[in-house]
Tab-separated table of C-alpha atoms in Angstrom:
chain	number	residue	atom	x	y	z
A	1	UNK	CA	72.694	83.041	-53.935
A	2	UNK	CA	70.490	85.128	-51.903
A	3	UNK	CA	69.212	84.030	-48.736
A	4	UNK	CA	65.730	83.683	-47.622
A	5	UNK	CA	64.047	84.980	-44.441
A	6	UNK	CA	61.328	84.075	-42.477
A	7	UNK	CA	58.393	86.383	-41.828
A	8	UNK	CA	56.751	86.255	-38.856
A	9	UNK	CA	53.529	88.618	-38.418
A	10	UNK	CA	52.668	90.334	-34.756
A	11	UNK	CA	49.135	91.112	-33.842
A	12	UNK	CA	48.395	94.053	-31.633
A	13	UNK	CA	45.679	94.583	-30.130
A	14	UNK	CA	44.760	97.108	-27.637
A	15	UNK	CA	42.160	100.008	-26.134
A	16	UNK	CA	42.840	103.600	-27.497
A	17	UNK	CA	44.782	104.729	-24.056
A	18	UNK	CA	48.249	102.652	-24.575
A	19	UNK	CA	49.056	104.847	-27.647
A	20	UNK	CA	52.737	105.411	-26.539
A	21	UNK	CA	52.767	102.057	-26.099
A	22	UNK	CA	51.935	100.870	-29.517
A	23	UNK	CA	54.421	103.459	-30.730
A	24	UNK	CA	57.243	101.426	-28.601
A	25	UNK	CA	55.947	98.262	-30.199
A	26	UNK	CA	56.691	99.680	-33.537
A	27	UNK	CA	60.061	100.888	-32.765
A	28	UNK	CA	60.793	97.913	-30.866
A	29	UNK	CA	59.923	95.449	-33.892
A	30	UNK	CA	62.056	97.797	-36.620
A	31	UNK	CA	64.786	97.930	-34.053
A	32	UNK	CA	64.819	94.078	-33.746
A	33	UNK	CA	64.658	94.232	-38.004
A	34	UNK	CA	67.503	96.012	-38.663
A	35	UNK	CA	69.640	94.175	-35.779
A	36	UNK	CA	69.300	90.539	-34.477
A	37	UNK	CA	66.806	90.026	-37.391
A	38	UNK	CA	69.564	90.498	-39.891
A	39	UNK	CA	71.719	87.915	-38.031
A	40	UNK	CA	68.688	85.378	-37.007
A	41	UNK	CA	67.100	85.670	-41.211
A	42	UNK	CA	63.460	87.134	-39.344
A	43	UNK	CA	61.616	89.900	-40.565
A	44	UNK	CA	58.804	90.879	-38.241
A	45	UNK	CA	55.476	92.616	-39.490
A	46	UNK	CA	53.474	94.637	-37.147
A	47	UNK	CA	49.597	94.231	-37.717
A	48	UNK	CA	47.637	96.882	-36.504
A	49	UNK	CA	43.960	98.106	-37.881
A	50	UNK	CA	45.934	101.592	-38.088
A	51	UNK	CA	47.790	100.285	-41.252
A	52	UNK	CA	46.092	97.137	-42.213
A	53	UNK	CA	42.463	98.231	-42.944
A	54	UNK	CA	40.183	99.754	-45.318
A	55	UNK	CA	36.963	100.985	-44.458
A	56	UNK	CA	34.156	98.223	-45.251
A	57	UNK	CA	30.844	97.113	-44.208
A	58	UNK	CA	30.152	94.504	-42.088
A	59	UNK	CA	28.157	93.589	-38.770
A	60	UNK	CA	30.247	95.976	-37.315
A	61	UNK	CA	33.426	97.684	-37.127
A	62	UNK	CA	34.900	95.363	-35.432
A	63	UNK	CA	33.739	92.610	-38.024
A	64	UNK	CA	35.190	94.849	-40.426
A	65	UNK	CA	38.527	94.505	-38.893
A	66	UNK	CA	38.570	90.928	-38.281
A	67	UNK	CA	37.903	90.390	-41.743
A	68	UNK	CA	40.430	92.012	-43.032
A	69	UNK	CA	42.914	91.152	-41.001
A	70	UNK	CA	42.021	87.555	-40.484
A	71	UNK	CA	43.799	85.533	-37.941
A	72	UNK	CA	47.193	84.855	-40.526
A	73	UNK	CA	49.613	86.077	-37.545
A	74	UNK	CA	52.223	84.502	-35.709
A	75	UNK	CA	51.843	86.399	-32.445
A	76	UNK	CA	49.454	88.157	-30.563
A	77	UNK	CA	50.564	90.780	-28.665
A	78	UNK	CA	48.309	92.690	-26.041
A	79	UNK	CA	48.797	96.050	-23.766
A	80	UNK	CA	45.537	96.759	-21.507
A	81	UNK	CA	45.705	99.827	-19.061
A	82	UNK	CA	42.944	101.950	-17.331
A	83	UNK	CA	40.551	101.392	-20.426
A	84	UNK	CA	38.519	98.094	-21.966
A	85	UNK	CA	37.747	99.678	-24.925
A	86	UNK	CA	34.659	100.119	-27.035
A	87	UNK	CA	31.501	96.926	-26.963
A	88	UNK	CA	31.253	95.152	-30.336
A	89	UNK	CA	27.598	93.240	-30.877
A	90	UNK	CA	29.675	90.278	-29.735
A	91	UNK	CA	31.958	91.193	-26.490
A	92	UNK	CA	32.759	93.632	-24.037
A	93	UNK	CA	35.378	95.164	-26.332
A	94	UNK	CA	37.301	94.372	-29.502
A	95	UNK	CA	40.400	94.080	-27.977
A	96	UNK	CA	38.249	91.323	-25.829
A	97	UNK	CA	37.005	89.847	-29.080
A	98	UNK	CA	40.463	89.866	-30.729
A	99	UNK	CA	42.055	88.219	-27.547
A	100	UNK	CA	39.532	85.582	-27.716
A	101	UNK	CA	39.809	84.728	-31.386
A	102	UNK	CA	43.602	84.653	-30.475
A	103	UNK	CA	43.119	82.194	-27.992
A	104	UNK	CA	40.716	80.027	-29.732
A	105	UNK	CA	43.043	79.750	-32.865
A	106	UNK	CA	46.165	78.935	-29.965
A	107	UNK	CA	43.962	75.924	-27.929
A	108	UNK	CA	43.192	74.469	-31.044
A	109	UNK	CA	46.363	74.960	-33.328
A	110	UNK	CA	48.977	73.405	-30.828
A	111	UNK	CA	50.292	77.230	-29.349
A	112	UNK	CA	50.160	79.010	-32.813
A	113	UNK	CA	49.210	81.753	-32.242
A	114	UNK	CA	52.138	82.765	-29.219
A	115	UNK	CA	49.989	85.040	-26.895
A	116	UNK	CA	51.511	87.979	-25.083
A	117	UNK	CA	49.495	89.957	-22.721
A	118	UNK	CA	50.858	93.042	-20.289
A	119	UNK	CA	48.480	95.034	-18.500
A	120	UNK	CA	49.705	98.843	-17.109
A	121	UNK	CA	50.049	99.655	-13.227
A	122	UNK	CA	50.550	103.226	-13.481
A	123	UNK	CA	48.204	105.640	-12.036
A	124	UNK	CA	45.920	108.085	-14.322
A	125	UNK	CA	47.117	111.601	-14.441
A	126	UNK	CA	43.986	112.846	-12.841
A	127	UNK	CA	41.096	111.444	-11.545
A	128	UNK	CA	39.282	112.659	-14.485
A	129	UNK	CA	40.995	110.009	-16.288
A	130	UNK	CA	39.435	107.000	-14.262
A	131	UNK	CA	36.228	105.267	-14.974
A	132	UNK	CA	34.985	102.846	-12.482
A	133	UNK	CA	33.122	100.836	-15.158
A	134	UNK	CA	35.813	100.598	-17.651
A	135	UNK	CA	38.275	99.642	-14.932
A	136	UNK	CA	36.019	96.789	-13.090
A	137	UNK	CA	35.987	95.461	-16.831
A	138	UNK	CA	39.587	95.328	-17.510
A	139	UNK	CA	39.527	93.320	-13.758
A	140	UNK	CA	37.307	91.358	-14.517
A	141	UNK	CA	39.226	90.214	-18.075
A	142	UNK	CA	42.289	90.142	-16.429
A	143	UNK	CA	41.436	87.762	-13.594
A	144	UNK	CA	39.110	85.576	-16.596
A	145	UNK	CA	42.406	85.431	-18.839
A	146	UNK	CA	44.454	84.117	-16.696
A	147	UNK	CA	42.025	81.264	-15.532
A	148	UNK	CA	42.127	80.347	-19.134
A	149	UNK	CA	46.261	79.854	-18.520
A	150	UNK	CA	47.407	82.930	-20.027
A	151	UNK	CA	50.633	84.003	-18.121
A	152	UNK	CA	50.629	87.844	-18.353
A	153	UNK	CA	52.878	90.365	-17.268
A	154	UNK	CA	52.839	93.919	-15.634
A	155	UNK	CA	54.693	97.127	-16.013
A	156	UNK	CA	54.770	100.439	-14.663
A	157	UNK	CA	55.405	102.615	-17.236
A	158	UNK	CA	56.378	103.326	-21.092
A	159	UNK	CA	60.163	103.005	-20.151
A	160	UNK	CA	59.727	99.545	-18.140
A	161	UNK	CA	57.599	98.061	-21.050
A	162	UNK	CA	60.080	98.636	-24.146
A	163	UNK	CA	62.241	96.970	-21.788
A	164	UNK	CA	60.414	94.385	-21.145
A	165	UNK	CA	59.731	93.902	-24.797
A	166	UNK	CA	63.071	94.282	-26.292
A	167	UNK	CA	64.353	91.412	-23.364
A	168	UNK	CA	61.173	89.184	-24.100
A	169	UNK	CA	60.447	89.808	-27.668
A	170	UNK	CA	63.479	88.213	-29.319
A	171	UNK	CA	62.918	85.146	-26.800
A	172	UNK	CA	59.558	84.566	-28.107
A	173	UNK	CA	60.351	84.977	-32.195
A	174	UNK	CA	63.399	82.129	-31.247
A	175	UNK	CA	60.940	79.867	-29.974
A	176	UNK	CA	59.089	79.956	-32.972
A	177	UNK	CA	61.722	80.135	-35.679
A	178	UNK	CA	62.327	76.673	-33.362
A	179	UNK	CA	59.204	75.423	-34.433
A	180	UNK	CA	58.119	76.709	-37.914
A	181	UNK	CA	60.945	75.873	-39.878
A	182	UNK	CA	58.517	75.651	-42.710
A	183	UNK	CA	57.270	78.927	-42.679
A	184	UNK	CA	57.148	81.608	-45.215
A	185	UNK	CA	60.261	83.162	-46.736
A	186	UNK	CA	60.818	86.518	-48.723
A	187	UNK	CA	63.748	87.399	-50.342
A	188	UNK	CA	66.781	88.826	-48.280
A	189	UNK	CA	66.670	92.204	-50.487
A	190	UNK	CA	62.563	92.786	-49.584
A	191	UNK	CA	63.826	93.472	-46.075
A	192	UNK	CA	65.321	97.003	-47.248
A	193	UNK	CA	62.445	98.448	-46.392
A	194	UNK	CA	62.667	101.839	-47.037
A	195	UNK	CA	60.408	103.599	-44.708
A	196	UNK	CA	62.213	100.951	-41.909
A	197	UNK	CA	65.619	102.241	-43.130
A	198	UNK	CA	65.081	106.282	-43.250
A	199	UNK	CA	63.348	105.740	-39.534
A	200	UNK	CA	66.985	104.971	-38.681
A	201	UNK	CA	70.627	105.965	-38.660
A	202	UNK	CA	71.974	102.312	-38.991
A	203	UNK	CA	73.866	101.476	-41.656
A	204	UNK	CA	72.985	98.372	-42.548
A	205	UNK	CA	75.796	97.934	-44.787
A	206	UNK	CA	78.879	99.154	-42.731
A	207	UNK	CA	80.353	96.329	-40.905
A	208	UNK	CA	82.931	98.239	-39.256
A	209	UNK	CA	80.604	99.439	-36.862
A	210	UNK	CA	79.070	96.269	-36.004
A	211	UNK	CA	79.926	94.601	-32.419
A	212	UNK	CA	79.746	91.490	-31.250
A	213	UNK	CA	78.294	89.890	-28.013
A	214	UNK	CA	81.735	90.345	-25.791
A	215	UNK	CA	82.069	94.089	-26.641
A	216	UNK	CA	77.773	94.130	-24.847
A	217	UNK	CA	78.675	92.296	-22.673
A	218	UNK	CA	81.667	94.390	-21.441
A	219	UNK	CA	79.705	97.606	-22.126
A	220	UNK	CA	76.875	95.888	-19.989
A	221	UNK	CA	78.754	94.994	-17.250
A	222	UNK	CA	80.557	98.666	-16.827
A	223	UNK	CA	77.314	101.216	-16.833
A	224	UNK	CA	76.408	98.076	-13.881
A	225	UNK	CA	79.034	98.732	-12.233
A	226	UNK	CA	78.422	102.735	-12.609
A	227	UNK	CA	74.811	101.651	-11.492
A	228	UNK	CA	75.993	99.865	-8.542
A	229	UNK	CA	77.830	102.923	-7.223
A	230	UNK	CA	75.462	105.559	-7.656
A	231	UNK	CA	73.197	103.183	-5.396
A	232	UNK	CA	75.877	103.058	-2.449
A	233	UNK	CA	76.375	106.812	-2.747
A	234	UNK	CA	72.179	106.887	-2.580
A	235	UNK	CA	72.046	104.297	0.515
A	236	UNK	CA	75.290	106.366	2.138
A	237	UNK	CA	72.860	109.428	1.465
A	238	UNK	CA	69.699	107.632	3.162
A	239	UNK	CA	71.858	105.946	6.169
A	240	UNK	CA	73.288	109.436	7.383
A	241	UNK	CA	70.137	111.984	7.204
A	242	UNK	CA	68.293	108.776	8.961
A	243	UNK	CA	70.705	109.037	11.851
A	244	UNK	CA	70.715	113.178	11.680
A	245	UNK	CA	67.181	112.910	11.631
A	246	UNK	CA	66.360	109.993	14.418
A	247	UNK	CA	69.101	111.766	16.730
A	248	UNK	CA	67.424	115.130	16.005
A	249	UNK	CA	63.826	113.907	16.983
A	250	UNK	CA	64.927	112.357	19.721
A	251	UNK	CA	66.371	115.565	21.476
A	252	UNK	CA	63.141	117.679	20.294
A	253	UNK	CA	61.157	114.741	22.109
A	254	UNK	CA	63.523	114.534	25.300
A	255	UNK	CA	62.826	118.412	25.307
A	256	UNK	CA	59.251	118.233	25.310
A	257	UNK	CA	58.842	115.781	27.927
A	258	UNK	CA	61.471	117.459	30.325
A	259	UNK	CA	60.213	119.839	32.670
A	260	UNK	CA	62.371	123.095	31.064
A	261	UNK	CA	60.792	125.487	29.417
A	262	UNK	CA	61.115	125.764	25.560
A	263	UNK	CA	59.811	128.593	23.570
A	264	UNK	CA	58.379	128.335	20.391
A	265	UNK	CA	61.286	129.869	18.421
A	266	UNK	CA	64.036	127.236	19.806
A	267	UNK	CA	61.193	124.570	18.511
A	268	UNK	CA	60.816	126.155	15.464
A	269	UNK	CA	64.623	126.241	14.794
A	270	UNK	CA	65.419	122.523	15.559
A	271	UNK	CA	62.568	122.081	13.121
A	272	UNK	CA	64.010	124.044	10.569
A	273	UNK	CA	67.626	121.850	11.008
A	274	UNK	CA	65.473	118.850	10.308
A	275	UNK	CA	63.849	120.565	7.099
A	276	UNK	CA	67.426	121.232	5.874
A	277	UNK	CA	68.419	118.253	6.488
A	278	UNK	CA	65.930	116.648	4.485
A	279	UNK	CA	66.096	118.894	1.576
A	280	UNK	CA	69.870	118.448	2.112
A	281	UNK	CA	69.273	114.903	1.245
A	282	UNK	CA	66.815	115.241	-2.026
A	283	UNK	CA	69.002	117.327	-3.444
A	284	UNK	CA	71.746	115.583	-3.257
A	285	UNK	CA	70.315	111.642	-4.187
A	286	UNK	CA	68.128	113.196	-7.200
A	287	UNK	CA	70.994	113.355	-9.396
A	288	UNK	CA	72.149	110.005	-8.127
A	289	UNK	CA	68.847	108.908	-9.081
A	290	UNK	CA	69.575	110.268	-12.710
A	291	UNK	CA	72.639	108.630	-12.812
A	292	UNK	CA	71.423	105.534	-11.675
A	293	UNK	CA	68.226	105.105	-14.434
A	294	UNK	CA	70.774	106.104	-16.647
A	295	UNK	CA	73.480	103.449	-16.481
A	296	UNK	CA	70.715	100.879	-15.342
A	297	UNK	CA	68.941	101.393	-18.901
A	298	UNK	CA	71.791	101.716	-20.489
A	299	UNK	CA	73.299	98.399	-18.927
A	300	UNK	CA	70.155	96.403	-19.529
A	301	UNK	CA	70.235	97.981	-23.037
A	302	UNK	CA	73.521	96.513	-24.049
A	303	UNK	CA	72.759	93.094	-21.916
A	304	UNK	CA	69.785	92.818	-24.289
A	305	UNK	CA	71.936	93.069	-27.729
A	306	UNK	CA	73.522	90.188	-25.868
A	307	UNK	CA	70.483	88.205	-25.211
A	308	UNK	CA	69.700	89.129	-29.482
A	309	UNK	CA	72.873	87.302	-30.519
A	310	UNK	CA	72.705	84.385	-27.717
A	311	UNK	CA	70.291	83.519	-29.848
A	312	UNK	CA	71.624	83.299	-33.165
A	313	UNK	CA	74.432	81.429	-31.733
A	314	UNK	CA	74.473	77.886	-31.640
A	315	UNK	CA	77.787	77.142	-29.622
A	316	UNK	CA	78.114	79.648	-26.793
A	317	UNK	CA	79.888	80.829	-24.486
A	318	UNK	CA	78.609	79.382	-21.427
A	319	UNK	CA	80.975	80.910	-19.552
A	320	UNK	CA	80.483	84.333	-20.285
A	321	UNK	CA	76.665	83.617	-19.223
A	322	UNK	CA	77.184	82.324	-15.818
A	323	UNK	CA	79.692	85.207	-15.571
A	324	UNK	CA	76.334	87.145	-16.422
A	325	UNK	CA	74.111	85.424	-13.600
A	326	UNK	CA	76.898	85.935	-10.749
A	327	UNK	CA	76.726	89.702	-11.426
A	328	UNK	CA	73.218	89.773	-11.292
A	329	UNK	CA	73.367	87.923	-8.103
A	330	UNK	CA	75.221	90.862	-6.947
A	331	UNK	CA	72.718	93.683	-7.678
A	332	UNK	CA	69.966	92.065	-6.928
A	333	UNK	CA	70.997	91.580	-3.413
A	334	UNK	CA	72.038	95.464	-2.858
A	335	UNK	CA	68.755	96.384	-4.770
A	336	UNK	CA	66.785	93.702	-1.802
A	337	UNK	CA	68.763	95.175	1.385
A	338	UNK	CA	68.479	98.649	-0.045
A	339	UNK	CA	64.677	98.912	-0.340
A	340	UNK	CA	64.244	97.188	3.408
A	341	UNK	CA	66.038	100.608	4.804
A	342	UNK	CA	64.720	102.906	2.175
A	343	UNK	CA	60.827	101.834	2.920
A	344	UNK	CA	61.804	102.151	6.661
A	345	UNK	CA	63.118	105.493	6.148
A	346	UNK	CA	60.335	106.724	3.931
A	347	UNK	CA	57.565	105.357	6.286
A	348	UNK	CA	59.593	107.688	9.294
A	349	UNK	CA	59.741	110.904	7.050
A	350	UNK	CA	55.828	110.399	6.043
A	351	UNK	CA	55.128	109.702	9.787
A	352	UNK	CA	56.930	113.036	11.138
A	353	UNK	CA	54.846	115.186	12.325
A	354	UNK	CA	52.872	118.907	10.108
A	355	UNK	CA	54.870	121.083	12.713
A	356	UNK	CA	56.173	123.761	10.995
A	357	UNK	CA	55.873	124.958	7.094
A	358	UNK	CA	59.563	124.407	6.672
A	359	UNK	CA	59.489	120.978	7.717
A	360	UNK	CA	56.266	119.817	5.904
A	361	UNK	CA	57.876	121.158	2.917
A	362	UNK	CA	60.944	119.373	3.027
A	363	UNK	CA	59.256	116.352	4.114
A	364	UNK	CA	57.036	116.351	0.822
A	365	UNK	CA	60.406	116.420	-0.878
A	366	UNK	CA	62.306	113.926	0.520
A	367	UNK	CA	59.077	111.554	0.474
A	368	UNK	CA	59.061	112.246	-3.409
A	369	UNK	CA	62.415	111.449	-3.897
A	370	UNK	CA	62.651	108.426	-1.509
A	371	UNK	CA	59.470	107.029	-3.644
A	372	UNK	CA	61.062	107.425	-6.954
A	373	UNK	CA	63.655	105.373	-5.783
A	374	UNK	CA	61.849	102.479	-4.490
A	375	UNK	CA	59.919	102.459	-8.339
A	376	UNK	CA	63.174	102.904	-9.649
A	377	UNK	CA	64.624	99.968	-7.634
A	378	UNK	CA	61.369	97.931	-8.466
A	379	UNK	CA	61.626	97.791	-11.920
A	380	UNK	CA	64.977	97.011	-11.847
A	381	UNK	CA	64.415	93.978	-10.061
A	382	UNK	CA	61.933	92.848	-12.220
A	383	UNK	CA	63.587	93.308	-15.557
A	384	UNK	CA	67.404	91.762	-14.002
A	385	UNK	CA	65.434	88.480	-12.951
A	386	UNK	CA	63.026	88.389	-16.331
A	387	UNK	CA	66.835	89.127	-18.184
A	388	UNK	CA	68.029	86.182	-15.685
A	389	UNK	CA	64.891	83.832	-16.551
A	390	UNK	CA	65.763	84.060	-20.539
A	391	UNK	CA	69.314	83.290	-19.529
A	392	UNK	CA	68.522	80.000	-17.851
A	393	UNK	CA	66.567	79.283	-21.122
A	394	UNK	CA	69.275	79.693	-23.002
A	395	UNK	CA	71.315	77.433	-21.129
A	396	UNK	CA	68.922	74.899	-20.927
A	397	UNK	CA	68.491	75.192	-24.512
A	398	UNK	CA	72.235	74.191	-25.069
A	399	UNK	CA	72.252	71.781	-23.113
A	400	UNK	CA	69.662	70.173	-24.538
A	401	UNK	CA	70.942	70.758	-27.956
A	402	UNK	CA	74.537	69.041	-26.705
């Protein structure tokens, strides 16, 4: 007998500047198709006016649109950056108007539908890119939104919010598989969809290369520990040029204030130690910088495959998930002590002083490098305790259940 699935529709709605974004949406969603939603019977439909229009008449275009596609969705899913977007004859924006009809449906249809919101932190690529109007608009929504109780969350780039999706997605479409048992089904063999399946190299038919929650786990836990290490070698890095460079200022200021003379080219070549020194150091943490985004996505990546089967399960193994929260413990602590000396440090090499060419060269480099870290260190933090947040539901949820 073939089995039945549940479809569940996703809104998005959005301004024009968050393309990449609503790519990553799309991948995300066929991802989560032809992987957890095979195991958890969910197909997921993305609803965008990009494939689910038709040109039409109407008050506007933007009544156009909600026309056609009505309100028959399951979740709303919203990405907001530097622009509000276009005024319709009845908001600010459509994306305004679509949030709003959103909500509306949500206050009055107990939740249904789920709202998700993010709005973008990273900086325009040139000032050119920035209007003050546009951006006092998407403040002013944000700060009305969430006085209406919507909990929304930021990123700070492309990479950070497919992460944040693939963690916080899955959660979401479990909650409401929870509580729509009822809802729509389509045959099992509808879900080949072909333009899903050529998009992608998984086979959905080969078992032999499917793996199960210990083997992410395991894989999880190793490019961690690779992550871990490439952030000692990077604090080891920061901890000895900070001495060099403290123990180095120090002597150019003892000579300075002492009453022998000093000409300009002994100055000049204690400067130029510094300078090496600091280029010393970017060259040498950049590739543990690599490294460390590297195994950090990677890690997160197979902790999220995880989190995808966690819920499909209904007995777990607890153990394995406080296993999970202990060595999260762990890496969130280095990542907390490591940024306290790596802002210190940073603040000193921004501080030194424009004396020579050589030094405010190698000072722009190290600052670049030292501030790459501290976003890279950021968004790890955020995404190991939102990955930690949907782990405590989880257990919660079994307990519950038991």
């Amino acid at each position: 007998m073939a089995k039945t699935v549940t479809l569940m529709k996703i809104f998005l709605a959005s301004p024009q500047d968050v393309a990449d974004e609503r790519g990553i949406a799309e991948e995300v969603i066929n991802e989560f198709n032809l992987t957890s939603g095979q195991h958890m019977n969910i197909r997921l439909e993305l609803v965008r006016w990009e494939t689910h229009t038709n040109p039409g008449l109407g008050k506007d275009g933007q009544d156009v649109i909600n026309n056609q596609l009505s309100e028959d969705y399951d979740i709303f899913l919203g990405i907001m950056w530097k622009k509000f977007g276009s005024p319709t004859k009845r908001y600010d924006s459509g994306t305004q108007e679509e949030f709003n009809r959103a909500y509306e449906k949500s206050r009055h249809n107990k939740d249904e539908p789920y709202v998700m919101f993010y709005f973008c932190n990273r900086a325009p690529l040139s000032l050119d890119d920035i209007d003050i109007d546009q951006l006092s608009l998407v403040k002013t929504f944000k700060k009305s939104v969430s006085e209406m109780g919507l909990y929304y969350f930021p990123y700070d780039s492309v990479r950070d919010f497919e992460k944040l999706l693939k963690i916080q997605l899955p959660r979401v479409v479990f909650e409401i598989q929870n509580k729509q048992k009822s809802k729509e089904t389509i045959e099992l063999n509808k879900l080949k969809n072909e333009e899903v399946v050529s998009k992608s190299n998984v086979d959905l038919n080969n078992l032999e290369d499917e793996r199960g929650v210990l083997d992410y786990l395991y894989e999880g836990e190793r490019c961690f520990g690779l992550g871990n290490d490439n952030l000692i070698k990077i604090v080891s890095n920061v901890d000895i040029v900070k001495n060099r460079i403290v123990k180095q200022g120090e002597n150019l200021s003892y000579l300075e204030a002492s009453k022998l003379p000093i000409d300009t080219s002994a100055k000049i070549a204690m400067l130029n130690s510094i300078a090496s020194d600091l280029l010393d150091f970017s060259n040498n943490i950049n590739p543990e910088l690599d490294s460390l985004e590297i195994n950090f996505n990677k890690a997160i990546e197979q902790y999220s495959y995880a989190l995808e089967y966690y819920y499909e399960m209904i007995i777990l193994d607890k153990e394995s998930i406080v296993s999970a929260f202990k060595h999260f413990d762990i890496f969130i602590d280095n990542i907390s002590n490591a940024q306290v000396g790596i802002r210190t440090f940073k603040n000193a090499v921004d501080g030194f002083p424009k004396l020579s060419s050589s030094v405010i060269k190698a000072r722009r480099e190290a600052s670049t490098s030292l501030e790459r870290l501290l976003n890279i260190l950021s968004s790890m933090a955020v995404l190991i305790n939102e990955y930690q947040a949907n782990l405590k539901r989880i257990i919660d949820d079994v307990n519950n259940e038991g």
